[in-house]
Amino acid sequence: MNEEFARLKNELDVLIEQLEDEEFFREGEDLLIGCSTSEVMGHHIGKESSMEVAEIIFEAFHQAADRHKLNVMFQGCEHINRAITMEYDVARSRNYPLVSVVPHRSAGGSLSEYAYHHLVRPVVVEHAAADRGVDIGQTLIGMHIHHVAVPFRVEQRTVGKANVTIAYSRPKLIGGPRAHY
């Protein structure tokens, strides 16, 4: 592994360790990962997609999901309407309608392509409602987080050269001034 990829893996390990220390991961929940591998490498989003970066990111979050018994899913780029690659059983249990597309580097992005070829039984859905999410490179995962998305901050704010935005969801507060929560 070259030095740049080793540094990237270390940054992901630090990020995931900080999320674990803050008890961000919750068993049984859905974790959405959005990532521009181009941004991670310091390039404009969608211009220098990297399967090597995708592999490192996939493996890091897939292992974390296994440890914490999460359902991990991966958001594609705007060329496939930010569709989500996930395991078939998760999609069916959530009643997400399946769509016909196979993500690839130039339509879906490297991470979605890598996930599609390395999940056990991959499918793609047009829309999901995840409990938590990690957005690496400003890929706009918010459209796939349950309402209400709440920012979650840790010290590790970048992976490679990409900004990292993290969110979890909470139930809506309704009822006005007389309501109790």
mmCIF file of C-alpha atoms in Angstrom:
data_model
loop_
_atom_site.group_PDB
_atom_site.id
_atom_site.type_symbol
_atom_site.label_atom_id
_atom_site.label_comp_id
_atom_site.label_asym_id
_atom_site.label_seq_id
_atom_site.Cartn_x
_atom_site.Cartn_y
_atom_site.Cartn_z
ATOM 1 C CA MET A 1 0.000 0.000 0.000
ATOM 2 C CA ASN A 2 1.478 3.347 -0.974
ATOM 3 C CA GLU A 3 1.995 6.110 1.570
ATOM 4 C CA GLU A 4 -1.027 8.158 0.467
ATOM 5 C CA PHE A 5 -3.381 5.168 0.776
ATOM 6 C CA ALA A 6 -1.847 4.198 4.137
ATOM 7 C CA ARG A 7 -2.517 7.746 5.409
ATOM 8 C CA LEU A 8 -6.096 7.544 4.089
ATOM 9 C CA LYS A 9 -6.658 4.218 5.869
ATOM 10 C CA ASN A 10 -5.286 5.702 9.076
ATOM 11 C CA GLU A 11 -7.605 8.723 8.821
ATOM 12 C CA LEU A 12 -10.595 6.409 8.339
ATOM 13 C CA ASP A 13 -9.513 4.308 11.318
ATOM 14 C CA VAL A 14 -9.302 7.477 13.449
ATOM 15 C CA LEU A 15 -12.714 8.677 12.216
ATOM 16 C CA ILE A 16 -14.375 5.338 12.941
ATOM 17 C CA GLU A 17 -12.671 5.082 16.343
ATOM 18 C CA GLN A 18 -13.971 8.545 17.250
ATOM 19 C CA LEU A 19 -17.483 7.555 16.127
ATOM 20 C CA GLU A 20 -17.229 4.388 18.237
ATOM 21 C CA ASP A 21 -15.991 6.382 21.252
ATOM 22 C CA GLU A 22 -19.033 8.659 20.915
ATOM 23 C CA GLU A 23 -21.360 5.629 20.536
ATOM 24 C CA PHE A 24 -22.527 6.872 17.140
ATOM 25 C CA PHE A 25 -23.197 3.381 15.781
ATOM 26 C CA ARG A 26 -26.409 1.663 16.946
ATOM 27 C CA GLU A 27 -27.119 -2.009 16.418
ATOM 28 C CA GLY A 28 -29.769 -2.743 13.799
ATOM 29 C CA GLU A 29 -29.775 0.750 12.314
ATOM 30 C CA ASP A 30 -29.054 1.744 8.734
ATOM 31 C CA LEU A 31 -25.762 3.552 8.070
ATOM 32 C CA LEU A 32 -25.478 5.460 4.800
ATOM 33 C CA ILE A 33 -22.067 6.225 3.322
ATOM 34 C CA GLY A 34 -21.713 8.808 0.583
ATOM 35 C CA CYS A 35 -18.288 9.451 -0.862
ATOM 36 C CA SER A 36 -16.523 11.212 -3.689
ATOM 37 C CA THR A 37 -13.276 9.343 -4.134
ATOM 38 C CA SER A 38 -12.220 12.225 -6.394
ATOM 39 C CA GLU A 39 -12.615 14.708 -3.530
ATOM 40 C CA VAL A 40 -10.699 12.397 -1.198
ATOM 41 C CA MET A 41 -7.774 12.576 -3.614
ATOM 42 C CA GLY A 42 -8.026 16.382 -3.897
ATOM 43 C CA HIS A 43 -9.770 16.547 -7.265
ATOM 44 C CA HIS A 44 -13.096 18.008 -8.373
ATOM 45 C CA ILE A 45 -16.026 15.740 -7.536
ATOM 46 C CA GLY A 46 -16.612 13.160 -10.268
ATOM 47 C CA LYS A 47 -13.438 13.901 -12.209
ATOM 48 C CA GLU A 48 -10.797 11.475 -10.877
ATOM 49 C CA SER A 49 -12.696 8.524 -9.449
ATOM 50 C CA SER A 50 -10.531 5.915 -7.693
ATOM 51 C CA MET A 51 -11.320 2.247 -7.168
ATOM 52 C CA GLU A 52 -8.373 1.978 -4.737
ATOM 53 C CA VAL A 53 -9.886 4.685 -2.521
ATOM 54 C CA ALA A 54 -13.310 3.059 -2.854
ATOM 55 C CA GLU A 55 -11.892 -0.252 -1.636
ATOM 56 C CA ILE A 56 -10.282 1.356 1.428
ATOM 57 C CA ILE A 57 -13.461 3.238 2.372
ATOM 58 C CA PHE A 58 -15.761 0.277 1.703
ATOM 59 C CA GLU A 59 -13.644 -2.065 3.802
ATOM 60 C CA ALA A 60 -13.391 0.382 6.715
ATOM 61 C CA PHE A 61 -17.134 0.970 6.965
ATOM 62 C CA HIS A 62 -18.114 -2.592 6.107
ATOM 63 C CA GLN A 63 -15.951 -3.854 8.990
ATOM 64 C CA ALA A 64 -17.405 -1.224 11.354
ATOM 65 C CA ALA A 65 -20.915 -2.246 10.279
ATOM 66 C CA ASP A 66 -20.116 -5.894 10.987
ATOM 67 C CA ARG A 67 -18.714 -5.053 14.441
ATOM 68 C CA HIS A 68 -21.753 -2.986 15.392
ATOM 69 C CA LYS A 69 -24.369 -5.067 13.556
ATOM 70 C CA LEU A 70 -25.424 -2.193 11.278
ATOM 71 C CA ASN A 71 -26.895 -2.275 7.805
ATOM 72 C CA VAL A 72 -24.466 -0.346 5.630
ATOM 73 C CA MET A 73 -25.546 1.238 2.342
ATOM 74 C CA PHE A 74 -23.699 3.320 -0.227
ATOM 75 C CA GLN A 75 -24.998 6.357 -2.097
ATOM 76 C CA GLY A 76 -24.243 6.822 -5.769
ATOM 77 C CA CYS A 77 -23.679 10.095 -7.576
ATOM 78 C CA GLU A 78 -26.200 12.336 -9.316
ATOM 79 C CA HIS A 79 -25.833 10.424 -12.602
ATOM 80 C CA ILE A 80 -27.953 7.663 -11.055
ATOM 81 C CA ASN A 81 -30.047 10.148 -9.019
ATOM 82 C CA ARG A 82 -28.024 9.413 -5.864
ATOM 83 C CA ALA A 83 -29.522 5.903 -5.756
ATOM 84 C CA ILE A 84 -28.434 3.629 -2.920
ATOM 85 C CA THR A 85 -26.603 0.297 -3.194
ATOM 86 C CA MET A 86 -27.398 -2.101 -0.350
ATOM 87 C CA GLU A 87 -28.026 -5.712 0.517
ATOM 88 C CA TYR A 88 -31.180 -7.241 -0.950
ATOM 89 C CA ASP A 89 -32.497 -8.366 2.450
ATOM 90 C CA VAL A 90 -32.298 -4.823 3.842
ATOM 91 C CA ALA A 91 -34.093 -3.346 0.827
ATOM 92 C CA ARG A 92 -36.874 -5.939 1.030
ATOM 93 C CA SER A 93 -37.296 -5.581 4.804
ATOM 94 C CA ARG A 94 -37.749 -1.798 4.333
ATOM 95 C CA ASN A 95 -40.059 -2.233 1.321
ATOM 96 C CA TYR A 96 -37.768 -0.132 -0.849
ATOM 97 C CA PRO A 97 -38.625 -0.553 -4.521
ATOM 98 C CA LEU A 98 -35.654 -1.848 -6.500
ATOM 99 C CA VAL A 99 -34.384 -0.052 -9.597
ATOM 100 C CA SER A 100 -32.503 -1.441 -12.564
ATOM 101 C CA VAL A 101 -29.025 0.028 -12.676
ATOM 102 C CA VAL A 102 -25.527 -1.218 -12.035
ATOM 103 C CA PRO A 103 -23.391 1.585 -10.580
ATOM 104 C CA HIS A 104 -20.047 2.168 -12.237
ATOM 105 C CA ARG A 105 -17.274 4.696 -12.002
ATOM 106 C CA SER A 106 -18.831 7.240 -14.391
ATOM 107 C CA ALA A 107 -22.452 6.767 -13.348
ATOM 108 C CA GLY A 108 -22.724 5.967 -9.679
ATOM 109 C CA GLY A 109 -19.149 6.478 -8.594
ATOM 110 C CA SER A 110 -16.345 4.181 -7.557
ATOM 111 C CA LEU A 111 -17.650 3.486 -4.043
ATOM 112 C CA SER A 112 -21.091 2.435 -5.300
ATOM 113 C CA GLU A 113 -19.482 0.306 -8.003
ATOM 114 C CA TYR A 114 -17.140 -1.320 -5.500
ATOM 115 C CA ALA A 115 -20.004 -1.951 -3.066
ATOM 116 C CA TYR A 116 -22.162 -3.442 -5.812
ATOM 117 C CA HIS A 117 -19.442 -5.970 -6.591
ATOM 118 C CA HIS A 118 -18.564 -6.780 -2.965
ATOM 119 C CA LEU A 119 -21.854 -6.958 -1.088
ATOM 120 C CA VAL A 120 -23.326 -10.443 -0.719
ATOM 121 C CA ARG A 121 -26.547 -9.810 -2.664
ATOM 122 C CA PRO A 122 -26.476 -6.209 -3.910
ATOM 123 C CA VAL A 123 -29.429 -4.222 -5.159
ATOM 124 C CA VAL A 124 -30.016 -0.561 -5.895
ATOM 125 C CA VAL A 125 -32.945 1.497 -4.631
ATOM 126 C CA GLU A 126 -33.910 5.015 -5.648
ATOM 127 C CA HIS A 127 -34.564 6.312 -2.164
ATOM 128 C CA ALA A 128 -33.737 5.209 1.374
ATOM 129 C CA ALA A 129 -34.291 6.619 4.851
ATOM 130 C CA ALA A 130 -31.156 5.836 6.855
ATOM 131 C CA ASP A 131 -30.774 6.399 10.580
ATOM 132 C CA ARG A 132 -27.199 7.690 10.314
ATOM 133 C CA GLY A 133 -24.824 8.814 7.650
ATOM 134 C CA VAL A 134 -21.262 9.736 6.847
ATOM 135 C CA ASP A 135 -20.724 12.026 3.859
ATOM 136 C CA ILE A 136 -17.146 12.185 2.588
ATOM 137 C CA GLY A 137 -16.651 14.881 -0.018
ATOM 138 C CA GLN A 138 -20.007 16.676 0.131
ATOM 139 C CA THR A 139 -22.036 14.136 -1.830
ATOM 140 C CA LEU A 140 -25.303 15.386 -0.280
ATOM 141 C CA ILE A 141 -26.536 12.338 1.626
ATOM 142 C CA GLY A 142 -29.164 14.360 3.505
ATOM 143 C CA MET A 143 -31.913 13.361 1.093
ATOM 144 C CA HIS A 144 -31.544 9.786 2.354
ATOM 145 C CA ILE A 145 -31.499 10.434 6.132
ATOM 146 C CA HIS A 146 -34.696 10.127 8.197
ATOM 147 C CA HIS A 147 -36.181 13.449 9.232
ATOM 148 C CA VAL A 148 -34.872 15.121 11.344
ATOM 149 C CA ALA A 149 -31.160 15.000 10.438
ATOM 150 C CA VAL A 150 -28.896 16.265 13.214
ATOM 151 C CA PRO A 151 -25.210 17.126 12.675
ATOM 152 C CA PHE A 152 -22.726 14.985 14.600
ATOM 153 C CA ARG A 153 -19.205 16.242 15.107
ATOM 154 C CA VAL A 154 -15.932 14.521 15.842
ATOM 155 C CA GLU A 155 -12.361 15.817 15.669
ATOM 156 C CA GLN A 156 -11.537 14.003 12.401
ATOM 157 C CA ARG A 157 -13.204 16.384 9.933
ATOM 158 C CA THR A 158 -11.482 15.241 6.737
ATOM 159 C CA VAL A 159 -10.584 12.035 4.958
ATOM 160 C CA GLY A 160 -7.812 12.669 2.522
ATOM 161 C CA LYS A 161 -8.600 16.079 1.123
ATOM 162 C CA ALA A 162 -12.396 15.687 1.453
ATOM 163 C CA ASN A 163 -14.568 17.269 4.125
ATOM 164 C CA VAL A 164 -16.556 14.836 6.255
ATOM 165 C CA THR A 165 -20.111 15.589 7.344
ATOM 166 C CA ILE A 166 -21.816 13.227 9.770
ATOM 167 C CA ALA A 167 -25.473 13.097 10.772
ATOM 168 C CA TYR A 168 -27.917 11.030 12.762
ATOM 169 C CA SER A 169 -31.686 11.288 12.829
ATOM 170 C CA ARG A 170 -34.098 11.984 15.624
ATOM 171 C CA PRO A 171 -37.895 11.955 15.706
ATOM 172 C CA LYS A 172 -39.666 15.202 14.803
ATOM 173 C CA LEU A 173 -40.743 17.390 17.709
ATOM 174 C CA ILE A 174 -44.421 18.194 17.189
ATOM 175 C CA GLY A 175 -47.253 19.665 19.199
ATOM 176 C CA GLY A 176 -46.193 23.229 19.977
ATOM 177 C CA PRO A 177 -45.547 24.917 23.335
ATOM 178 C CA ARG A 178 -47.875 22.697 25.391
ATOM 179 C CA ALA A 179 -46.292 19.440 24.212
ATOM 180 C CA HIS A 180 -43.968 17.451 26.440
ATOM 181 C CA TYR A 181 -41.000 15.564 25.019
#
